CSV table of C-alpha atoms in Angstrom, one decimal:
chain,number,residue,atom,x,y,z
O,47,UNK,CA,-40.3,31.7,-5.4
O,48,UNK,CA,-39.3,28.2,-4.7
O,49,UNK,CA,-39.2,27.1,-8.9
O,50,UNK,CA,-36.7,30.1,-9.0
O,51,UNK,CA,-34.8,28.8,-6.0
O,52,UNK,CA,-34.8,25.3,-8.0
O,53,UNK,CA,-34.0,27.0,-11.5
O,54,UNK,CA,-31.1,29.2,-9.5
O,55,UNK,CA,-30.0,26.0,-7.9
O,56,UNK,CA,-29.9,23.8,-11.4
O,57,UNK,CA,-28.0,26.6,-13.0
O,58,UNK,CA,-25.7,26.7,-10.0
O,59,UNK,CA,-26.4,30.5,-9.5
O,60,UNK,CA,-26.9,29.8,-5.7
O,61,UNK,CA,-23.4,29.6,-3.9
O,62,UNK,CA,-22.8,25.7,-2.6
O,63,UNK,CA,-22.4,26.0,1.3
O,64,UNK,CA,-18.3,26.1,2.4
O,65,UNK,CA,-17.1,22.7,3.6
O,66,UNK,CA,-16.1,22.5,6.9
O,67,UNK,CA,-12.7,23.8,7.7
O,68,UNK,CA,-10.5,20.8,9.1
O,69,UNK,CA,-10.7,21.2,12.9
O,70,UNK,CA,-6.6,21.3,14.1
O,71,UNK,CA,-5.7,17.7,15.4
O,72,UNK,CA,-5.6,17.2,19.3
O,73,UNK,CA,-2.8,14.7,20.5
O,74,UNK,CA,-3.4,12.6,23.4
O,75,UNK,CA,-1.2,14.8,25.7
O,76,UNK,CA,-3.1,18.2,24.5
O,77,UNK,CA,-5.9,16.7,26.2
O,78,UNK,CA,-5.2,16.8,29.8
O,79,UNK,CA,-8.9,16.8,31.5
O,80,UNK,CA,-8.6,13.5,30.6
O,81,UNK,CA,-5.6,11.7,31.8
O,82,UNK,CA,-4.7,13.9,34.5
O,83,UNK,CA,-7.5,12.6,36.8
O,84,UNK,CA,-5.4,9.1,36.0
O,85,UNK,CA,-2.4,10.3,37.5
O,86,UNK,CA,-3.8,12.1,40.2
O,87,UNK,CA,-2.3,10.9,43.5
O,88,UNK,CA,0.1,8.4,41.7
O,89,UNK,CA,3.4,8.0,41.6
O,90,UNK,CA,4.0,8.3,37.4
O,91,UNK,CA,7.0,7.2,35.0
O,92,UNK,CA,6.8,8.8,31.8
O,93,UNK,CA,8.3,7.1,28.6
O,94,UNK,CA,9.0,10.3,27.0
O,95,UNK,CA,11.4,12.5,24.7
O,96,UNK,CA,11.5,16.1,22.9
O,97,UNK,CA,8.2,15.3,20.6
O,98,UNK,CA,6.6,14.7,24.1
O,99,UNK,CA,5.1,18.0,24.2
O,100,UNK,CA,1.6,19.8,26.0
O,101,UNK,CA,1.5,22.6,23.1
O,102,UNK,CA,4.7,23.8,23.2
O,103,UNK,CA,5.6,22.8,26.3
O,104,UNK,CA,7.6,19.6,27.3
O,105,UNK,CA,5.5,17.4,28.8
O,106,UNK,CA,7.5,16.7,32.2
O,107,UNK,CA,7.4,20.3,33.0
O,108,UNK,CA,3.8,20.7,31.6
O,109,UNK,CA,2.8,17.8,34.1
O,110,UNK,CA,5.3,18.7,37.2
O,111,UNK,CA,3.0,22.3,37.0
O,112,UNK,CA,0.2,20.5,37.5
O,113,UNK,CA,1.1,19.3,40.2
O,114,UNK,CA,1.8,15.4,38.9
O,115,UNK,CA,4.2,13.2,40.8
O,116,UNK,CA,7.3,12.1,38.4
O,117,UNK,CA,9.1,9.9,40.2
O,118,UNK,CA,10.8,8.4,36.7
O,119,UNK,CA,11.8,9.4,33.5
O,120,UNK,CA,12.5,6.6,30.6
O,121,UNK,CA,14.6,7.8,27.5
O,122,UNK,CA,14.0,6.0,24.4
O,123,UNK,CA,16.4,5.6,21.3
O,124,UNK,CA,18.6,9.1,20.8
O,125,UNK,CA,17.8,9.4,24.9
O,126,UNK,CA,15.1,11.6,26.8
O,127,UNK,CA,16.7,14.8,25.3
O,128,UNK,CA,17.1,13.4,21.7
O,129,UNK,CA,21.0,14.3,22.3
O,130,UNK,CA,22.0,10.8,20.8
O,131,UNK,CA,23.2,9.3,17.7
O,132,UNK,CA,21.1,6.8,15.9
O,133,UNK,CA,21.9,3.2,17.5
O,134,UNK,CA,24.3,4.8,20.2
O,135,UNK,CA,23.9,3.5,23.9
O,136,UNK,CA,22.5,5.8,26.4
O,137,UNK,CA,23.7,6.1,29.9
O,138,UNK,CA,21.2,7.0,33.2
O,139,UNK,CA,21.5,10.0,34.6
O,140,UNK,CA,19.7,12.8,36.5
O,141,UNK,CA,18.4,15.5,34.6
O,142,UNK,CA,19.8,18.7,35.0
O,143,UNK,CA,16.6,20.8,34.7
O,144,UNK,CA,14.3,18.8,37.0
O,145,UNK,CA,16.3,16.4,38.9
O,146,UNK,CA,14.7,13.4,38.2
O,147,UNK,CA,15.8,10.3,37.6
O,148,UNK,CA,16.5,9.5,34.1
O,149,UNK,CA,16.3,5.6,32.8
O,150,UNK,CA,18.3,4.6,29.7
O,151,UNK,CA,15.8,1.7,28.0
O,152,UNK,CA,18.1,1.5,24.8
O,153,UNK,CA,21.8,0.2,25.3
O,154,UNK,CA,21.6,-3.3,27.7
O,155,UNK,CA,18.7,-2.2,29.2
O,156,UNK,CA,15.1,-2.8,27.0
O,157,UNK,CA,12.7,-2.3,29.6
O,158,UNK,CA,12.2,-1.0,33.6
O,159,UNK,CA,13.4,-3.5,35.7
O,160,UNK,CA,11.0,-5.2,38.7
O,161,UNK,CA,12.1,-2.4,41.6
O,162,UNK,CA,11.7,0.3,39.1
O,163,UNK,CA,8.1,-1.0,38.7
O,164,UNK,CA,7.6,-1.7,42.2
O,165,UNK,CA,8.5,2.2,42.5
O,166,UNK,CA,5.8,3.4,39.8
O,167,UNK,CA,1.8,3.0,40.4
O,168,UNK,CA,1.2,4.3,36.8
O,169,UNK,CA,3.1,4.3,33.6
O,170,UNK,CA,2.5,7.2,30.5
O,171,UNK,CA,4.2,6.2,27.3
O,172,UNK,CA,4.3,9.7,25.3
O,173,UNK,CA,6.7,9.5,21.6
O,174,UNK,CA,6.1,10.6,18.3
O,175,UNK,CA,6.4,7.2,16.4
O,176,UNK,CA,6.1,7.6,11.8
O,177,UNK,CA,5.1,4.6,11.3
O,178,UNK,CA,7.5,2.7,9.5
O,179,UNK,CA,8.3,-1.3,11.4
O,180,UNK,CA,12.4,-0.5,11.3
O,181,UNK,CA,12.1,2.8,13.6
O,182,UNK,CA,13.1,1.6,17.1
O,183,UNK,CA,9.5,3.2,18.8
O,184,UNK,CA,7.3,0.4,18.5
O,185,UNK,CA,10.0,-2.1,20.0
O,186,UNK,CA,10.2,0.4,22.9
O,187,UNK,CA,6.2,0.3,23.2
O,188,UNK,CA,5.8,-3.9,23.5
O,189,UNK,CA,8.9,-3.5,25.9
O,190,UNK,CA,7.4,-1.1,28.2
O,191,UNK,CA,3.7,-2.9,27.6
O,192,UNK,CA,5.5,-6.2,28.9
O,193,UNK,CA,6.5,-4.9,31.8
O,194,UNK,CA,3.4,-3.0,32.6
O,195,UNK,CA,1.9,-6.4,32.3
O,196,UNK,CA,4.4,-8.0,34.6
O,197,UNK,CA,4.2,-5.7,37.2
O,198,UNK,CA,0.2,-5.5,37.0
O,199,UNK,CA,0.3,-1.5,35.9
O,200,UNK,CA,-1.6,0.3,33.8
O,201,UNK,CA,-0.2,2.1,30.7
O,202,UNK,CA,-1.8,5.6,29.7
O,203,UNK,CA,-0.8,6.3,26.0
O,204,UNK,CA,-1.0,9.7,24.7
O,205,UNK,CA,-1.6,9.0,21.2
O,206,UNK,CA,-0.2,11.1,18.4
O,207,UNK,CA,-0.4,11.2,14.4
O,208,UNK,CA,1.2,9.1,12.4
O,209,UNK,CA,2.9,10.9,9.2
O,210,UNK,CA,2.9,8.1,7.3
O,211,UNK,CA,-0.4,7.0,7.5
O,212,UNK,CA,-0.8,4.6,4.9
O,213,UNK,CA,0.3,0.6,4.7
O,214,UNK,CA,2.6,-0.6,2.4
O,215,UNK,CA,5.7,-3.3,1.6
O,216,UNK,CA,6.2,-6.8,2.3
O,217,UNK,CA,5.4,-8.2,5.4
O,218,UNK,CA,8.5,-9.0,7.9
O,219,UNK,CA,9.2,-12.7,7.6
O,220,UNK,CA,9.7,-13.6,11.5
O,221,UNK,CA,12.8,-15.5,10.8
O,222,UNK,CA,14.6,-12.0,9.9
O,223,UNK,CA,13.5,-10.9,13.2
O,224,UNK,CA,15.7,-8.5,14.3
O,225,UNK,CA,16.4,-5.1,16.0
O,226,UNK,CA,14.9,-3.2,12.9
O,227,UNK,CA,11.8,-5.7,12.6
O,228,UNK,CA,10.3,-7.3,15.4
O,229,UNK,CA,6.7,-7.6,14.0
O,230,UNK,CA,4.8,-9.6,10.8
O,231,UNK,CA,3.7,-5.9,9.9
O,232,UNK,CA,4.4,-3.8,6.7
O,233,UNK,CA,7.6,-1.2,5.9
O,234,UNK,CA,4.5,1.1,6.6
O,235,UNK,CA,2.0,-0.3,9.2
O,236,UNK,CA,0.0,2.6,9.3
O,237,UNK,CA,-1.1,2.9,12.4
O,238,UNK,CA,-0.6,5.6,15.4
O,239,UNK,CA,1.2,4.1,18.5
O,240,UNK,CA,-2.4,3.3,20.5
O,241,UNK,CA,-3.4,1.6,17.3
O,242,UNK,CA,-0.4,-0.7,16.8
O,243,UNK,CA,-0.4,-0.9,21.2
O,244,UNK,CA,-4.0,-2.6,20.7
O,245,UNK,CA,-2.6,-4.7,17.9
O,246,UNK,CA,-0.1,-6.0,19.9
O,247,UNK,CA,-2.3,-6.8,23.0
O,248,UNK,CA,-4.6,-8.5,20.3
O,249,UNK,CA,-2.4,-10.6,18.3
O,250,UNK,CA,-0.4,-12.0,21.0
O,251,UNK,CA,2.8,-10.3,20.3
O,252,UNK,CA,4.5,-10.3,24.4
O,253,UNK,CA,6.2,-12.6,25.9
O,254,UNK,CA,3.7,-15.8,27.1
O,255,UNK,CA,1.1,-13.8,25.1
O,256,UNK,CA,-0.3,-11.7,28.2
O,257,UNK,CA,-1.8,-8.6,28.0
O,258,UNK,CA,-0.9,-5.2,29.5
O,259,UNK,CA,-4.0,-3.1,31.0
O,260,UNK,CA,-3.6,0.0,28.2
O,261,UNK,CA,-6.0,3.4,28.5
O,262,UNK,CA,-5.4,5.1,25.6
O,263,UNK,CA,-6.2,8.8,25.0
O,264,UNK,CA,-7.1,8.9,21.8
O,265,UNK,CA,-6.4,11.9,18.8
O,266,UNK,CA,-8.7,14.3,17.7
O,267,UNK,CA,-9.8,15.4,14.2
O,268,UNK,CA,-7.1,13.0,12.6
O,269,UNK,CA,-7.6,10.6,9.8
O,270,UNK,CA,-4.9,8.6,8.5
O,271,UNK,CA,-5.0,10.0,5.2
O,272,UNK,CA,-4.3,13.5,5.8
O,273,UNK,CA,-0.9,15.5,5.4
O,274,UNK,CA,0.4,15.6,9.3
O,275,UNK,CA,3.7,18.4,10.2
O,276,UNK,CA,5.3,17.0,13.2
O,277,UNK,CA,5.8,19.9,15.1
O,278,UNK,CA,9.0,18.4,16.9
O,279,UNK,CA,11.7,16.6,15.3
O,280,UNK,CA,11.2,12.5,16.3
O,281,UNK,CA,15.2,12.0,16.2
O,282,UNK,CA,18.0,13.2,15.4
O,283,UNK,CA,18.1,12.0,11.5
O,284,UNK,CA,14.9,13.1,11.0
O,285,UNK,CA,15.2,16.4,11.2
O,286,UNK,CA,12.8,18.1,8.5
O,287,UNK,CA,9.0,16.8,6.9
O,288,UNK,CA,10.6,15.9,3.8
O,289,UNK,CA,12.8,13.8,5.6
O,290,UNK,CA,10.0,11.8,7.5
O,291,UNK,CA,7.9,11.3,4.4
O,292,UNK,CA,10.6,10.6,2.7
O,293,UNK,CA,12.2,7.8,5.7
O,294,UNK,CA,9.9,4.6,4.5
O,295,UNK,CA,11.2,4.7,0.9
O,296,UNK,CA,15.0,5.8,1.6
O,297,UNK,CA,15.7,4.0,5.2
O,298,UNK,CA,15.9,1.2,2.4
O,299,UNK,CA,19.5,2.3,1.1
O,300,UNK,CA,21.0,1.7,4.6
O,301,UNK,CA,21.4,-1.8,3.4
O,302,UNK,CA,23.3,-0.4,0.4
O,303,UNK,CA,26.1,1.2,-0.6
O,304,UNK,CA,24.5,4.4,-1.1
O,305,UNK,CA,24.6,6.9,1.6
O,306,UNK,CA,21.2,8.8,2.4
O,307,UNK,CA,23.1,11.9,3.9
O,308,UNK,CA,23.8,10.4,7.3
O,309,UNK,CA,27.0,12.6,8.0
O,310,UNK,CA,24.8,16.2,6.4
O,311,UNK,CA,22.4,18.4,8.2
O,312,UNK,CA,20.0,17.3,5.4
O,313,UNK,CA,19.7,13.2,6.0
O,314,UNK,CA,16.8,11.1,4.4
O,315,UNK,CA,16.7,13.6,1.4
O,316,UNK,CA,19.4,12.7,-0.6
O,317,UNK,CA,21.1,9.6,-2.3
O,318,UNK,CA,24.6,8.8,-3.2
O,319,UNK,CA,28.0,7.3,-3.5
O,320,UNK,CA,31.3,8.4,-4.9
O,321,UNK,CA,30.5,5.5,-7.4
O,322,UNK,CA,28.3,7.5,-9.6
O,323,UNK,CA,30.6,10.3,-10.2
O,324,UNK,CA,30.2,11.2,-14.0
O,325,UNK,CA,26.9,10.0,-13.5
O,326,UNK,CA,25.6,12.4,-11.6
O,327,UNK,CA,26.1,16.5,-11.0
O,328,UNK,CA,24.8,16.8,-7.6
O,329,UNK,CA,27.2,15.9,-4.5
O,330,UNK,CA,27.3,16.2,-1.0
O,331,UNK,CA,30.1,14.8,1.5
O,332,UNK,CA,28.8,13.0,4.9
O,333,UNK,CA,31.3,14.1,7.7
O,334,UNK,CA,31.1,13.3,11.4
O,335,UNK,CA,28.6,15.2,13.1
O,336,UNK,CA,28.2,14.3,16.9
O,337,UNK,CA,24.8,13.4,17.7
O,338,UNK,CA,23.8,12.7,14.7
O,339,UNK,CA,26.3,10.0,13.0
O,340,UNK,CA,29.8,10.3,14.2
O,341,UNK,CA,30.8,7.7,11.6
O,342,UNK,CA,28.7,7.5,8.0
O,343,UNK,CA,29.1,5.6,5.2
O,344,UNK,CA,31.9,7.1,2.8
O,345,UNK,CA,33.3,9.5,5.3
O,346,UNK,CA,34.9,12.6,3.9
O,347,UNK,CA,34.2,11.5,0.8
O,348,UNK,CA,31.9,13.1,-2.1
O,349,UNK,CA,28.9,11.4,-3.3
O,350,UNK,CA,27.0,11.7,-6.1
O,351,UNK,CA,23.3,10.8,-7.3
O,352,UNK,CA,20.2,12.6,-6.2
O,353,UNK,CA,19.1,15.6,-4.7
O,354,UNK,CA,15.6,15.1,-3.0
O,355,UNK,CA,15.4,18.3,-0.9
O,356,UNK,CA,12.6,19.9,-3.0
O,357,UNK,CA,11.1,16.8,-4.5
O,358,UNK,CA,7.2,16.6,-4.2
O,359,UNK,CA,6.3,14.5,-1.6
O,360,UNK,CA,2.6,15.0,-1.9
O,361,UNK,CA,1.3,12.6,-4.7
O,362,UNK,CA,3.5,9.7,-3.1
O,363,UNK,CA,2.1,10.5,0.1
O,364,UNK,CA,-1.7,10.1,-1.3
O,365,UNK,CA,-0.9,7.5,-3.0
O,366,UNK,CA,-0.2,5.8,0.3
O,367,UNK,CA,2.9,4.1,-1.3
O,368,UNK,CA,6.5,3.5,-1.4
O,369,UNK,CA,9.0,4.7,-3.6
O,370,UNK,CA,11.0,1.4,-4.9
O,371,UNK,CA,11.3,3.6,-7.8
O,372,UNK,CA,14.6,5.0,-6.9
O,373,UNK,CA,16.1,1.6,-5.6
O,374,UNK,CA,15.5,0.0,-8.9
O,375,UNK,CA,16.8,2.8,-10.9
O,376,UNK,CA,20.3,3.5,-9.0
O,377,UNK,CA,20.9,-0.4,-8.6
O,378,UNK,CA,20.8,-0.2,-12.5
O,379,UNK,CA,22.9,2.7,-13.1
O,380,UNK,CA,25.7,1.5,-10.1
O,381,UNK,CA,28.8,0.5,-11.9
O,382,UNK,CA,29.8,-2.5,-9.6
O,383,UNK,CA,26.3,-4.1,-9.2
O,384,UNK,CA,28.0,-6.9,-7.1
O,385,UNK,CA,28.9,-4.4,-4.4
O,386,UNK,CA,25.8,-2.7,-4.1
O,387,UNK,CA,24.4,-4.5,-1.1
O,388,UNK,CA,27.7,-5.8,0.0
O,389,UNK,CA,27.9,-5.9,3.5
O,390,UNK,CA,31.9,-6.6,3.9
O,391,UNK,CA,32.6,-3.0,2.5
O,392,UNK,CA,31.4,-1.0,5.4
O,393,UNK,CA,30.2,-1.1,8.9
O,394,UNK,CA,27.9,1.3,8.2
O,395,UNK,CA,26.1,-0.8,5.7
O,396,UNK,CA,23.1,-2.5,6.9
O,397,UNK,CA,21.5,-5.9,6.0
O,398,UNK,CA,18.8,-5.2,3.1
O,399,UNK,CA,17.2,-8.5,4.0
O,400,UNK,CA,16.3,-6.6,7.5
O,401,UNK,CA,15.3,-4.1,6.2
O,402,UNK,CA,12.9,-5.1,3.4
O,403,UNK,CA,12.0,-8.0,5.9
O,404,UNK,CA,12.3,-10.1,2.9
O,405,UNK,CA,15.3,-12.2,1.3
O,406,UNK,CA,13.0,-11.1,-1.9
O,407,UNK,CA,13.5,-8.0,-2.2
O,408,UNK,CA,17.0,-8.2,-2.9
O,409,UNK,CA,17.1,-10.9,-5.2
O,410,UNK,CA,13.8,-9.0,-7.2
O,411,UNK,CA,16.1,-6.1,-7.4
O,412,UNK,CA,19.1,-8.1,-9.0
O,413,UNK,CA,16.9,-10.1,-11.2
O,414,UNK,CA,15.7,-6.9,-12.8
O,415,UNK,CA,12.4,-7.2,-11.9
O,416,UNK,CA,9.7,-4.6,-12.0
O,417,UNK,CA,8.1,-1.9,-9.7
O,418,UNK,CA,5.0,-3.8,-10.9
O,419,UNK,CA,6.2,-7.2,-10.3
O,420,UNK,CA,7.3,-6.6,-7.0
O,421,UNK,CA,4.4,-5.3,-5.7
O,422,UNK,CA,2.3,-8.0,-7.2
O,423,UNK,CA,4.3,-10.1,-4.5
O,424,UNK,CA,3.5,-8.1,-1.6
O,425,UNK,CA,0.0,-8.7,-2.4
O,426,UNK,CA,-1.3,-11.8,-0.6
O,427,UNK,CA,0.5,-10.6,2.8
O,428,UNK,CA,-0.7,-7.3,2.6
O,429,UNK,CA,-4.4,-8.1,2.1
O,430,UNK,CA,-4.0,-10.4,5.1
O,431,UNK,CA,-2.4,-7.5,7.3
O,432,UNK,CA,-5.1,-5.3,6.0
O,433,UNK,CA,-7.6,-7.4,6.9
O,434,UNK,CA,-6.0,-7.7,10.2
O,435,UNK,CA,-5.7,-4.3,10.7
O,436,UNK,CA,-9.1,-3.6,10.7
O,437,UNK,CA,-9.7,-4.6,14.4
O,438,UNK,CA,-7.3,-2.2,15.9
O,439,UNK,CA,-7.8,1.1,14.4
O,440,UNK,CA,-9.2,3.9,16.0
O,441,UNK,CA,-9.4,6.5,13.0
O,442,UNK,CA,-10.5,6.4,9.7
């Protein structure tokens, strides 16, 4: 019997047993037996917007069930009900469905001031980041981290996916530090927000180097290589999956002329400028659209280039890459090369050298050089982050 069990085997006659079906990923805040004794008896400010959900539930209501105390709500970039455009001030207020205070952290104020800390025994920081250094999140993480530290208060984070797990593009050089780069990480860091929070604590990165006391709840059944749907929407602009895998390679154009359907119900999946007409037969017109960009680039005005609604996202997401593909491609086919990352013509055009977090980049794209070529010269500072990386992650 067993020789025809091994003969059966050899010939593959015997069915191989089924692998393992992936087990669904559980976020921090799905996993309440956890935290909730942490809160228990405290007075809590959440850091929190619409992807800050329990399920389906919104956290703040979720929590306020369960009897937690939420004495403070902080809002985020786009505010605590994702209601604002990208980069537009947001004001406090009360919230209508709770009547809790809300806290604006993006317009003059970055972080909770000393009395609102003084107010607060426990802070839970709660957004859906995608991993990319020039979304706003991870500023509003070291922010709230700093003053966690200051005020000697712990910071629960609820950790959540990242959709763009992988790391890739050149390394921010610190003297383009701005708003849209505030790290010496990658375009694509790839790392979830408790990741990157114990990067920060261990590389120094707040003020005086301190450290904030963080208690992370970490993700279940995630790896940073498999495909992620964000159940919520992280912002406004971002309002589809192709759009968020998509974000790393096209947030890029913002420091061109090209418009990447700010102004459309479909941003971050298309590419254009009224430039390329003759060039191109697909077109699309940005328009204002409050709450998502009241003023775009070309403004009642049709573009033309590329539609990348139904492109295939998935081998570019395995491949843990980049597209500079496109970039290269569109710079050659613009008419007036001198005014593609010109500045002067719009308000709405950002500074490539931001961006990229290179003054590279640019001049690599003007020169004509290669995809290959310009990835050779990411090299040496990726290995280093890479390297670096290794003694924060939580997931494989």
């Amino acid at each position: 019997m067993r020789i025809l069990l091994a003969i059966m085997t050899i010939l593959g006659l015997l069915a191989a047993p089924r692998a393992r079906a992936q087990q669904p990923v559980l976020t921090g805040a799905d996993q309440t037996e956890v935290y909730l004794p942490m809160l228990k008896g405290k007075r809590v400010g959440l850091l929190v917007n619409p992807t800050s959900i329990i399920g389906t539930t919104p956290i703040v209501d979720s929590l306020l069930k369960r009897g937690v105390n939420i004495k403070m709500i902080f809002g985020p970039e786009h505010g605590f009900r994702n209601n604002a455009s990208n980069g537009a001030e947001v004001a406090d207020e009360i919230d209508p469905q709770t009547g809790i205070p809300v806290v604006s952290l993006y317009g003059n104020r970055r972080k909770p001031e000393p009395a609102q800390m003084a107010a607060l025994d426990v802070l839970v920081f709660d957004l859906q980041d995608v991993g990319c250094r020039f979304y706003t999140l991870i500023n509003s993480l070291r922010e709230i981290m700093e003053a966690c530290a200051d005020a000697g208060k712990p910071l629960v984070i609820l950790d959540r996916p990242n959709p763009n797990g992988f790391v890739d593009g050149p390394i921010l050089d610190m003297s383009l530090e701005s708003g849209i780069g505030r790290f010496p990480v990658p375009i694509a860091h790839g790392m979830t927000i408790g990741e990157f929070a114990q990067m920060i604590n261990g590389q120094g990165w707040m003020r005086n180097k301190k450290k904030c006391d963080i208690r992370i709840v970490k993700l279940k059944n995630y790896r940073h290589d498999m495909d992620y749907t964000l159940p919520v929407a992280p912002s406004p602009n971002l309002n589809s999956q192709q759009s968020i895998v998509l974000y790393p390679s096209l947030c890029l154009f913002e420091g061109t002329i090209l418009s990447q359907g700010r102004g459309t119900h479909f941003p971050f999946t298309v590419l254009g400028a009224p430039a390329f007409k003759g060039k191109y037969d697909f077109s699309f017109k940005p328009v204002s659209i409050p709450g998502m960009s009241e003023s775009p680039l070309h403004k009642n005005v049709t573009c033309y280039g590329l539609d990348l609604r139904t492109f295939d996202i998935t081998p570019w997401r395995r491949r843990g890459q980049i597209n500079i593909g496109w970039m290269i491609d569109l710079y050659k086919a613009y008419p007036n090369k001198k005014d593609f990352f010109n500045r002067s013509l719009s308000s709405a055009i950002g500074n490539i050298d931001f961006l990229a977090g290179t003054r590279e980049f640019r001049r690599q794209i003007e020169a004509g050089a290669t995809e290959a070529q310009i990835r050779k010269s990411w090299e040496p500072g990726l290995n280093r982050y890479k390297e670096m990386r290794k003694k924060y992650v939580l997931y494989p």
